[in-house]
Coordinates of C-alpha atoms and ligand atoms in Angstrom, one line a residue:
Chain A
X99 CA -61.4 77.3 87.0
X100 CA -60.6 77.6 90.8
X101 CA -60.4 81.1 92.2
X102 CA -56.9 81.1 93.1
X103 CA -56.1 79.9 89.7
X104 CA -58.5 83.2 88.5
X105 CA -56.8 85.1 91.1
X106 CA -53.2 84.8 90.5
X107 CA -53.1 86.3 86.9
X108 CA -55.3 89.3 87.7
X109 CA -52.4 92.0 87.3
X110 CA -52.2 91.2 83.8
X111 CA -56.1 90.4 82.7
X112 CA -57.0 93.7 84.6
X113 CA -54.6 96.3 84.1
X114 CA -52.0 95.0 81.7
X115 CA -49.6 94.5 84.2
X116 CA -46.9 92.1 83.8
X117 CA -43.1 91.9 84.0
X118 CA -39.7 92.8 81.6
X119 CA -36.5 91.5 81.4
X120 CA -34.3 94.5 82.5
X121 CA -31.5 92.8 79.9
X122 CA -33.5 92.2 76.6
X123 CA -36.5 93.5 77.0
X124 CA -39.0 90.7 76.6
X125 CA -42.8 91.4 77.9
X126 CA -44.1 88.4 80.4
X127 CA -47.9 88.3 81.0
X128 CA -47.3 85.7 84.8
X129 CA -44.2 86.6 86.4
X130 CA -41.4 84.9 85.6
X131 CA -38.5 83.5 88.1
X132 CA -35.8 83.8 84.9
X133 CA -36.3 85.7 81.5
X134 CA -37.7 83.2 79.0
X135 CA -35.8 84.9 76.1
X136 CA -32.0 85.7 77.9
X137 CA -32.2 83.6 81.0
X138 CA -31.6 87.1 82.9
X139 CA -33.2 87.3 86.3
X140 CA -33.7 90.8 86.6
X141 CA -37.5 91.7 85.9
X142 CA -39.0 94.3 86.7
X143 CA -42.9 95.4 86.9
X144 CA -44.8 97.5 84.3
X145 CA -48.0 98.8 83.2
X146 CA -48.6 98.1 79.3
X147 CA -49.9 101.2 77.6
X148 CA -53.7 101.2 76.5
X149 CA -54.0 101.9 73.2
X150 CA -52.3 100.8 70.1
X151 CA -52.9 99.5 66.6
X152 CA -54.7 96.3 65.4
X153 CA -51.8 94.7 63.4
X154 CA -54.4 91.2 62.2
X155 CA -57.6 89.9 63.3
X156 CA -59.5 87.3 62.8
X157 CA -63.5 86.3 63.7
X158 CA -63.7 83.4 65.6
X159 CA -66.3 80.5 64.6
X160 CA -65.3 77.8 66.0
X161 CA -66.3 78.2 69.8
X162 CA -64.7 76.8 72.4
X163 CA -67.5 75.5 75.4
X164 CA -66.2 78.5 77.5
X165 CA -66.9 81.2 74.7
X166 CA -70.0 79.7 73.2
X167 CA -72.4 82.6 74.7
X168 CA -70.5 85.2 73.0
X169 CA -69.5 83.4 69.5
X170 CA -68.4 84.2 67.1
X171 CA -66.2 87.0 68.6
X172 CA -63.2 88.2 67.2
X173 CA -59.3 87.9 68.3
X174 CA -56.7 90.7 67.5
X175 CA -52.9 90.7 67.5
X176 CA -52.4 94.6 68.7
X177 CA -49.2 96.0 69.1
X178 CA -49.0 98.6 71.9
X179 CA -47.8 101.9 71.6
X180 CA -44.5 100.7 73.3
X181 CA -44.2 98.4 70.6
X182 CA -45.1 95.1 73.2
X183 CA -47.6 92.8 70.8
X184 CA -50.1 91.4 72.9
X185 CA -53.8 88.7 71.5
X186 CA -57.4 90.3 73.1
X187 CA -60.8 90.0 72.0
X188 CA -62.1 92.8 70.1
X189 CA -64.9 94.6 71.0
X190 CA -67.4 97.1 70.5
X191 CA -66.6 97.4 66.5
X192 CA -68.4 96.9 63.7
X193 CA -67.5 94.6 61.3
X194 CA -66.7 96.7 59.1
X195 CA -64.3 99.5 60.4
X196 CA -62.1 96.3 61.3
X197 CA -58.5 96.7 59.4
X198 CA -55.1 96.7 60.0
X199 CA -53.4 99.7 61.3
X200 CA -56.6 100.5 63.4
X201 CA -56.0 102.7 66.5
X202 CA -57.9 100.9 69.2
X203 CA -58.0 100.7 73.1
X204 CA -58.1 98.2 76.1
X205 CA -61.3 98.0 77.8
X206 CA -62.2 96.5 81.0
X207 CA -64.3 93.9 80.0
X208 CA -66.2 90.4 81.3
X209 CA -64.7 87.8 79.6
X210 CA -66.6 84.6 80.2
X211 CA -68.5 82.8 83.3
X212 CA -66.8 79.7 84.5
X213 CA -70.2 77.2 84.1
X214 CA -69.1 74.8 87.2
X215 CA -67.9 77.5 89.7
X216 CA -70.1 80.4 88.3
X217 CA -67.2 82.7 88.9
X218 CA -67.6 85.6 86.3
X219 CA -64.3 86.4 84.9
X220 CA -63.4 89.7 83.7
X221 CA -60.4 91.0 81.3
X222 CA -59.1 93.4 78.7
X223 CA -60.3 93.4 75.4
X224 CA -59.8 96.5 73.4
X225 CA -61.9 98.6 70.9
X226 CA -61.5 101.1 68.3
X227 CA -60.0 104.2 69.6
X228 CA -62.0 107.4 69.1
X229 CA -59.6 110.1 68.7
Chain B
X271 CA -26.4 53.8 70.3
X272 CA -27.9 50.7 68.5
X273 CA -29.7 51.2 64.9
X274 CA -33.3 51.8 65.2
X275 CA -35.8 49.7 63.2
X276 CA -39.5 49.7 62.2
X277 CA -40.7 46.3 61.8
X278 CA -44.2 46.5 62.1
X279 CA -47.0 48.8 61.7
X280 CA -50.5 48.6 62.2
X281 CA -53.6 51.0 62.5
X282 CA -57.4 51.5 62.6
X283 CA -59.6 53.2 59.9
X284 CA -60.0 56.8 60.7
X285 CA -63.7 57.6 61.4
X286 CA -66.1 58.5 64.4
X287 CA -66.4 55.0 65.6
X288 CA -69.5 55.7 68.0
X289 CA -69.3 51.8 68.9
X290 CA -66.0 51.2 70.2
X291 CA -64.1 52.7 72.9
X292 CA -60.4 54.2 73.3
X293 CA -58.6 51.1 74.4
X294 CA -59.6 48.8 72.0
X295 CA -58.8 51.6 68.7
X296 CA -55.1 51.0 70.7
X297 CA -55.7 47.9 71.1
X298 CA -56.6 46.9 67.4
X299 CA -53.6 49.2 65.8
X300 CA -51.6 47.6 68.6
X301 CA -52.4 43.9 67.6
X302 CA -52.1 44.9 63.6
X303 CA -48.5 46.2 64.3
X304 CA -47.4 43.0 66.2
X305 CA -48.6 40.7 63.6
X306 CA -47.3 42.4 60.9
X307 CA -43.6 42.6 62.6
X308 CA -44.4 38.5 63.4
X309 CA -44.1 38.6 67.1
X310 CA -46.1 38.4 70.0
X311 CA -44.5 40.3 72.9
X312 CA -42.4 43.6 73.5
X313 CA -39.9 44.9 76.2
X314 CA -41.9 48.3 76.6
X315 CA -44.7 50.0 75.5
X316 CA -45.5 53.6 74.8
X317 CA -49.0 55.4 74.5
X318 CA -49.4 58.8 72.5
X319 CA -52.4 60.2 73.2
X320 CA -53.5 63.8 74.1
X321 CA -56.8 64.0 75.5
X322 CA -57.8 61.1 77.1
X323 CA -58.4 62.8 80.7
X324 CA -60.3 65.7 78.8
X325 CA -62.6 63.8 76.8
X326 CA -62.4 60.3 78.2
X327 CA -61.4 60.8 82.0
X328 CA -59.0 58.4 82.0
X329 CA -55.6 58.4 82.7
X330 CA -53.1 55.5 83.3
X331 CA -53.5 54.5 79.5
X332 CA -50.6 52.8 79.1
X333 CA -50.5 49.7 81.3
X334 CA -54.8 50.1 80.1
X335 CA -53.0 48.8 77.0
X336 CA -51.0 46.2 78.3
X337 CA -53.8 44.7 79.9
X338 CA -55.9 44.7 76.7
X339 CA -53.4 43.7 74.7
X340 CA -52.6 40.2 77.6
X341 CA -49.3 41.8 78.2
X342 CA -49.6 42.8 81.6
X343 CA -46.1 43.0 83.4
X344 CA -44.8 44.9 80.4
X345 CA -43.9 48.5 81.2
X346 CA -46.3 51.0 79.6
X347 CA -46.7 54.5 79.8
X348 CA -48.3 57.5 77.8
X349 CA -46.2 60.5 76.2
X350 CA -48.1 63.6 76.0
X351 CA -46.7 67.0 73.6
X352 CA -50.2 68.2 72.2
X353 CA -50.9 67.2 69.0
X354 CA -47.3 65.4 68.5
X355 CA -47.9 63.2 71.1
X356 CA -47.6 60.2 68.9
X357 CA -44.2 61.4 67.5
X358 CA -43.1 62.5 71.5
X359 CA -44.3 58.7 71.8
X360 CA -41.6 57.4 69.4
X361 CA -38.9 59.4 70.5
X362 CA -39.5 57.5 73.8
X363 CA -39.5 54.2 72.3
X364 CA -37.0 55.0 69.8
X365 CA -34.5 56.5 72.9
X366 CA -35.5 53.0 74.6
X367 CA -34.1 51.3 72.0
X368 CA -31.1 53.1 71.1
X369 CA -29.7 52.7 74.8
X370 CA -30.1 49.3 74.5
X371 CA -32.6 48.9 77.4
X372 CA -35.0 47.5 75.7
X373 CA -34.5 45.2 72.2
X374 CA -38.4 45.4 70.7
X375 CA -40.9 48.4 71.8
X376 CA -44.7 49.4 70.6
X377 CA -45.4 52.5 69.8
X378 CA -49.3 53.1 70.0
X379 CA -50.9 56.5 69.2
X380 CA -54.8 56.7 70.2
X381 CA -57.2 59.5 70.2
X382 CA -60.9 59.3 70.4
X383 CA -62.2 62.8 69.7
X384 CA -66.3 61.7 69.2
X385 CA -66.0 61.3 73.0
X386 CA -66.9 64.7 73.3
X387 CA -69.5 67.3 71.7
X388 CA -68.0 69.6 69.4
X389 CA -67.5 72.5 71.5
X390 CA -65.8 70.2 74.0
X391 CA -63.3 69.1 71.4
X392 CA -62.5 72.8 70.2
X393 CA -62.1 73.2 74.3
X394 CA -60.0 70.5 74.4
X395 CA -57.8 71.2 72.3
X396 CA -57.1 74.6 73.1
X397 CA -54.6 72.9 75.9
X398 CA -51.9 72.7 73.1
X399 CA -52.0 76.4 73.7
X400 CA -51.2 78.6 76.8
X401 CA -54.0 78.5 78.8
X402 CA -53.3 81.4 80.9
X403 CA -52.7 83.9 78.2
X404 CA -54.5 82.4 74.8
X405 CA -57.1 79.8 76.5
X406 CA -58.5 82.4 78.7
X407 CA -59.6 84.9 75.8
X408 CA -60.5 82.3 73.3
X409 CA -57.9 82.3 71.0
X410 CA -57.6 79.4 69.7
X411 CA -55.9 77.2 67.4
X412 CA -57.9 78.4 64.4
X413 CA -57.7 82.1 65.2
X414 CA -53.9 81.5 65.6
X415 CA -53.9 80.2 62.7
X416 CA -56.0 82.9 61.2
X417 CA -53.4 85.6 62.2
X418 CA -50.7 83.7 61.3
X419 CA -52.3 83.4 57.3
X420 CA -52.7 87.4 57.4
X421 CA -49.9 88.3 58.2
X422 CA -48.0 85.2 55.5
X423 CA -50.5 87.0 53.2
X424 CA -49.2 90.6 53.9
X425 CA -45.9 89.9 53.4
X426 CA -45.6 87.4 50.5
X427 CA -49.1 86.8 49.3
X428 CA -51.1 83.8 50.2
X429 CA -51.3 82.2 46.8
X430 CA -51.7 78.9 46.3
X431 CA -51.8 78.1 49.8
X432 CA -55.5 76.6 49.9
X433 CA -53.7 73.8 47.2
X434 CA -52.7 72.0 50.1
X435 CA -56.0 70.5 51.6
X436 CA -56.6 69.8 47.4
X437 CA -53.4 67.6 46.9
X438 CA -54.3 66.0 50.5
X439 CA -57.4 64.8 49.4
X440 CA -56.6 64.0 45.7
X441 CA -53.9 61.1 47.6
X442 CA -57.1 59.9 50.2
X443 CA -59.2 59.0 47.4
X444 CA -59.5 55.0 47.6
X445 CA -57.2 54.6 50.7
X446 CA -59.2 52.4 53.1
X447 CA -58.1 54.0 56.3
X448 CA -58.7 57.4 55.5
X449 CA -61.6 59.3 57.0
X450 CA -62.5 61.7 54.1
X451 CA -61.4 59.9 51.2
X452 CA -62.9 61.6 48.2
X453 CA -61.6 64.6 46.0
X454 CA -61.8 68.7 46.8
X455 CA -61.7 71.1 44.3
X456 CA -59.8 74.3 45.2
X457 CA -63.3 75.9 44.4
X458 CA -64.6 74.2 47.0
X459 CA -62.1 75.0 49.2
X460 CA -62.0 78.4 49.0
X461 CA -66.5 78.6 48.6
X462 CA -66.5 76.8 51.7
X463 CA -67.0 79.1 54.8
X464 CA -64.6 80.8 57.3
X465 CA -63.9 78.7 60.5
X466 CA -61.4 81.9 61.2
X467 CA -60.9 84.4 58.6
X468 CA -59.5 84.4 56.3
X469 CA -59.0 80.4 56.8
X470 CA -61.9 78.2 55.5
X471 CA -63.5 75.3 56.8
X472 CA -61.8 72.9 54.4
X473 CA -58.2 74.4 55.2
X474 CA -58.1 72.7 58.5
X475 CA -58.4 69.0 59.7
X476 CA -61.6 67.2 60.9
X477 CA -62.5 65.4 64.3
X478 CA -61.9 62.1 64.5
X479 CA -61.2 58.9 65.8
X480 CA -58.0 56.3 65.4
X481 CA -55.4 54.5 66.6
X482 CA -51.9 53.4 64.7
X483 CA -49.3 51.6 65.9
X484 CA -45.4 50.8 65.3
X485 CA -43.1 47.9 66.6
X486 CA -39.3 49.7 66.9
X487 CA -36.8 47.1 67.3
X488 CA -32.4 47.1 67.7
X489 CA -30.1 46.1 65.8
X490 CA -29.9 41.9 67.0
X491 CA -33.8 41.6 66.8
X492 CA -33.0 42.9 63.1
X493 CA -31.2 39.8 62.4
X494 CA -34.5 37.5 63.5
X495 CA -37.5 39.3 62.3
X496 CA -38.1 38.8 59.1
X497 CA -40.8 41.6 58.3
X498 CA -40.1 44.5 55.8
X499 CA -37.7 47.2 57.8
X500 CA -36.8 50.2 58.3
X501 CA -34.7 52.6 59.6
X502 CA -35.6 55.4 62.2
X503 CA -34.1 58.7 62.9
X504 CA -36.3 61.4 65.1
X505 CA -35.0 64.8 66.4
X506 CA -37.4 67.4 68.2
X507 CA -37.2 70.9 69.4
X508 CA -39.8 73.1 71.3
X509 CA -40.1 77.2 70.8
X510 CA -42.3 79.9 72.5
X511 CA -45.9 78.6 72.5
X512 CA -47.6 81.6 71.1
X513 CA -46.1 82.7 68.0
X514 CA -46.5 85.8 68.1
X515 CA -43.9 85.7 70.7
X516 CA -41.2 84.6 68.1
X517 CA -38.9 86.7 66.5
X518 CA -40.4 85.5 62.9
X519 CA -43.9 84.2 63.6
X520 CA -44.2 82.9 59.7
X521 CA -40.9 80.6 60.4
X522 CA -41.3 77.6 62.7
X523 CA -37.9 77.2 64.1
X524 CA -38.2 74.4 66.2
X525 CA -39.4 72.8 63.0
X526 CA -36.1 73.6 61.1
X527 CA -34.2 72.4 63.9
X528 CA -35.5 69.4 64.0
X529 CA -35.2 68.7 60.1
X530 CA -31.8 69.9 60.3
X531 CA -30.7 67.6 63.2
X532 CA -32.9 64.3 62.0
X533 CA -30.7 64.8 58.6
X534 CA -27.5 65.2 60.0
X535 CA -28.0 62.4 62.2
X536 CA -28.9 60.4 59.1
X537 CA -26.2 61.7 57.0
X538 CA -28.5 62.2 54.3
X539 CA -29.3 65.2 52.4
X540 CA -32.3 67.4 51.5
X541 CA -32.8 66.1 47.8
X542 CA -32.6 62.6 48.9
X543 CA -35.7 62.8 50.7
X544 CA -38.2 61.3 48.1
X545 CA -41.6 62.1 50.2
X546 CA -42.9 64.0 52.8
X547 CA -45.8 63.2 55.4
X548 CA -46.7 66.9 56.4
X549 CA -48.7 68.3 59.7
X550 CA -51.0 70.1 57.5
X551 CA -53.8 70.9 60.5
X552 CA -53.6 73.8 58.4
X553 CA -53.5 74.8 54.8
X554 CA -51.1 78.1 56.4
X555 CA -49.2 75.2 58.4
X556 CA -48.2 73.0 55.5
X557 CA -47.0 76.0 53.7
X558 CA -45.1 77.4 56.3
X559 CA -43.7 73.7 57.7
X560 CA -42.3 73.1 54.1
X561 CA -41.2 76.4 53.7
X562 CA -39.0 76.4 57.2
X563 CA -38.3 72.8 56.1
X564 CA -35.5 73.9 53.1
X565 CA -38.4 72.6 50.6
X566 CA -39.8 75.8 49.3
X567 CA -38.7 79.1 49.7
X568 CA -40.2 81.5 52.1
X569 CA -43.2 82.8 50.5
X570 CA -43.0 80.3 47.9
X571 CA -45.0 77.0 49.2
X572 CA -48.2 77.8 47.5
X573 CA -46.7 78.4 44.1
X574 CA -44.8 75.5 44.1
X575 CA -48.1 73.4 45.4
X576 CA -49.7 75.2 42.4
X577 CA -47.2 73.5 39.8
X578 CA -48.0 70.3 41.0
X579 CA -44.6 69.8 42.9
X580 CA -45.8 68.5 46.3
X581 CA -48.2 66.1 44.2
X582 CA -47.7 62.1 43.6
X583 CA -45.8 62.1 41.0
X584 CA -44.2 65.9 41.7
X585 CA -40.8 66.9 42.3
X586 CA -41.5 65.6 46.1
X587 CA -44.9 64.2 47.2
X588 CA -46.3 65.2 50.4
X589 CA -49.2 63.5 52.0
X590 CA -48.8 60.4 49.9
X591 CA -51.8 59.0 51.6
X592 CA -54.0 61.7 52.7
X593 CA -52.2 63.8 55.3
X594 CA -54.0 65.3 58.3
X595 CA -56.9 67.0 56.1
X596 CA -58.0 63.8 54.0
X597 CA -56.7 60.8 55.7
X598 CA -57.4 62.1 59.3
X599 CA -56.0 64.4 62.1
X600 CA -56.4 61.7 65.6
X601 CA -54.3 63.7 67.5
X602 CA -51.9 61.7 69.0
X603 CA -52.5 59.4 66.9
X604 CA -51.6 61.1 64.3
X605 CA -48.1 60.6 64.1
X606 CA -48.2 57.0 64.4
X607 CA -50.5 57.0 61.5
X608 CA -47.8 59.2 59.4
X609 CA -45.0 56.8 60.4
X610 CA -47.1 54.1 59.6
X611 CA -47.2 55.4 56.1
X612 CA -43.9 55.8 55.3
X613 CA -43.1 52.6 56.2
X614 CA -45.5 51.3 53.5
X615 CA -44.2 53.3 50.9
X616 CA -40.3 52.5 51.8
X617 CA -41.0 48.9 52.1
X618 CA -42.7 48.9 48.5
X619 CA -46.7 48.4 50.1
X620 CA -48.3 51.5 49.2
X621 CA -50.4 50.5 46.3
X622 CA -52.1 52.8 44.1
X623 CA -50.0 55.9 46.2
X624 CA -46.6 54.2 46.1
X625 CA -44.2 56.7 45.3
X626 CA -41.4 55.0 42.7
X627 CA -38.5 53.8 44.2
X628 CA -38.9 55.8 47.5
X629 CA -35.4 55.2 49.7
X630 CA -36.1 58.1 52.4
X631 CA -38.8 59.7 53.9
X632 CA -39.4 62.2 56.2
X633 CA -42.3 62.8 58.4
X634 CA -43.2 66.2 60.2
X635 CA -44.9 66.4 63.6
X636 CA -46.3 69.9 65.3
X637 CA -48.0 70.7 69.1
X638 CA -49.6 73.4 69.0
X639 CA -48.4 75.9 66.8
X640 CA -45.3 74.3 65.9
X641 CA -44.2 74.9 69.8
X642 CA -42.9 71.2 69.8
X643 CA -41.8 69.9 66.5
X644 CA -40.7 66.4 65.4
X645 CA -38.8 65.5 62.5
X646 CA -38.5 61.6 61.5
X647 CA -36.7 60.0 59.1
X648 CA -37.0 56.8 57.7
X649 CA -34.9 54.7 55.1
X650 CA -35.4 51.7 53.4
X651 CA -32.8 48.8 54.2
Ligands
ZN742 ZN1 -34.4 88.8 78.9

């Protein structure tokens, strides 16, 4: 991956920022020039909230060439506390405390290293919240 | 709009064919398909293929064709939509042909997966999904799947649906082109280990290679060529690529849509449809695509797979010659190979998996997650 390409989606895999529809609501990760749901054009930016609860996951075996050093790893579908669903790695869990309903929380994390451009790319993933 | 006929199909044993390249898999489905339609030469040709820059670094695969085929000066091009390529491939020709532009087309799917090592394929084919978003954290088409089965399993139970790589397999056994053409116990299914849990090795498809090919031809060439026809309907719709971003995840709308607008366009209805060749990449797919369909109720797939009703013989057959999971998942082949099929079975040359008196078929082709769905019918004339 080039850096701008890296670069350009860095609100989101950071911070969880992206952009809703002022009309309907709907969550986009890149910033859109129309609302993909309502076709409104009125977005505006937010910050996702960090914790929320693992609604399925899954343990990845099948790796990909750009996951291969970390495999298998394991791929939730959280839904935020502001009820925006969002897919991220898991981490720091064991096995075991994995269910649905979990509490958990996003975690700055590296993600993978690009093998032809050595760029180390970093993101959210999210972990069991200790409450 | 003229008619739409298939007058010729032709394809390739599925396997990893470690001696032969791309072009001549296309090349060999390509020259089946002409020969069995009795002509030599086409107005247009179109390519399906998804992954030829990925795994073979070549673009450009259409006129590639042309040339191997001694065709050069024909137009030929390549249709890409993820794992439907082959289907987005006949819409093309099938579009060709209905404006009258063109009076005879081939349709050629190709994919040659052994081109790469395993982790490059599973790479690979993570472009059906949105790189940006799903790519860059690894969540693939499996773990889609994966969460896609849990949460089918929350809400209705999951039941039954590991009986569809079983009745996939049972129709492979002694079909020649298929690449795992033996039987699969539902014990061996669900022994065999997670690729993504809680969905099992022997739920999804395999990597492979193959090429199948079509001849589509209008009404006035229907007159002259002889060969066993056809006739083509194919709708298509596209939803939100992750679906998890979908009001229903477990319902694959652009699926319905197209099922319901291939059968209007047809004027036929639901229980006329005498088979179905399913895009069961998945176990959770086929249950979901039949469900989303109007063949099984939500929730109900597996059941109904249970009782036999999806079997050769059953209330309607799906698969009749492997599917995806026995017979082999070339993606962008794969629809070719699926059309392919039906026309055999509606033109009375299935053999050993003929379904009696077959009149309509439909076949069912999925990108991604069901992002980009296909829906084609064929009917016997
Ligand atoms: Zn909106």
């Amino acid at each position: 991956m080039r850096v701008p390409r890296y670069w350009r989606n860095i609100p989101f895999r950071y911070r969880l920022v992206g952009w809703r529809c002022n009309h309907c609501g709907t969550f986009h990760q890149e910033k859109p020039i129309i609302c993909k749901r309502c076709r409104h054009r009125e977005l505006y930016e937010v910050e996702l909230p960090k914790t929320g609860k693992l609604v399925a996951y899954t343990i990845v075996q099948s790796t990909p060439k750009e996951f291969n050093l970390v495999s298998p790893y394991a791929i939730g579908l959280v839904e935020l506390d502001d009820g925006t669903r969002i897919l991220a790695q898991l981490t720091d869990f064991r096995e075991d405390e994995l269910r649905e309903g979990l509490r958990v929380e996003a975690v700055f994390r590296k993600i993978r290293v690009d093998g032809e451009q050595g760029i180390i790319e970093y993101g959210y993933k999210f972990r069991p919240l200790i409450e | 709009m003229t008619k739409v006929f298939v007058a010729g199909v032709g394809f390739t044993k599925i396997a990893e064919h470690w001696d032969r390249g791309l072009d001549e898999l296309m090349a060999e489905a390509a020259l089946k398909a002409l020969e069995d339609a009795g002509i030599s030469s086409v107005n247009a040709i179109y390519v399906g293929n998804m992954l030829g820059e990925a795994l073979q670094e070549q673009a450009h695969l259409g006129t590639l064709l042309a040339e191997d085929l001694g065709l050069v000066g024909v137009p030929a091009f390549r249709v890409e939509a993820a794992e439907a390529s082959g289907a987005a491939a006949i819409y093309q020709g099938a579009l060709d042909i209905a404006s009258g532009k063109s009076e005879t087309v081939l349709v050629v799917g190709g994919e040659k997966l052994s081109d790469g090592l395993g982790e490059e394929v599973s790479s690979a084919l993570m472009m059906s999904g949105h790189q940006e978003y799903e790519g860059f954290i690894g969540a693939d088409f499996y773990a889609l799947n994966a969460l896609l089965y849990r949460l089918y399993d929350k809400r209705y139970g999951a039941g039954g649906v590991a009986m569809f790589p079983v009745i996939s397999h049972d129709h492979a056994v002694g079909v020649p082109h298929a690449q795992y053409p033996f039987k699969l116990t539902l014990e061996k299914v669900l022994s065999s280990p997670f690729i993504a849990e809680p969905l099992r090795r022997m739920e999804v498809s395999g990597i492979g290679d193959g090429a199948a090919a079509v001849v589509l031809i209008g009404e006035r060439s229907a007159e002259k060529i002889k060969s066993p026809k056809t006739m083509l309907h194919i709708s298509s719709s596209s939803d939100y690529i992750t679906p998890f971003e979908r009001e229903n995840p477990l319902h694959f709308r652009a699926l319905t849509m197209a099922v319901e607008n291939v059968i209007r366009e047809a004027k036929v209805e639901r229980r006329e449809i005498n088979f179905i060749e399913l895009h069961d990449a998945s176990s959770i797919m086929a249950a979901i695509s039949l469900e989303s369909s109007g063949f099984a109720a939500p929730g109900e797939a597996g059941r109904l797979a249970e009782k036999g009703e999806f079997s050769l013989g059953g209330r309607i057959p799906c698969n009749t010659f492997g599917g995806l999971k026995a017979r082999g998942h070339p993606v962008g082949a794969t629809a070719l190979y699926q059309v392919a099929e039906a026309h055999l079975q509606l033109t009375g040359r299935a053999g050993k998996n003929q379904v009696d008196s077959a009149k309509i078929g439909l076949v069912q082709s999925l990108g991604g997650v069901a992002a980009t769905a296909f829906a084609i019918l064929l009917r016997g004339v």
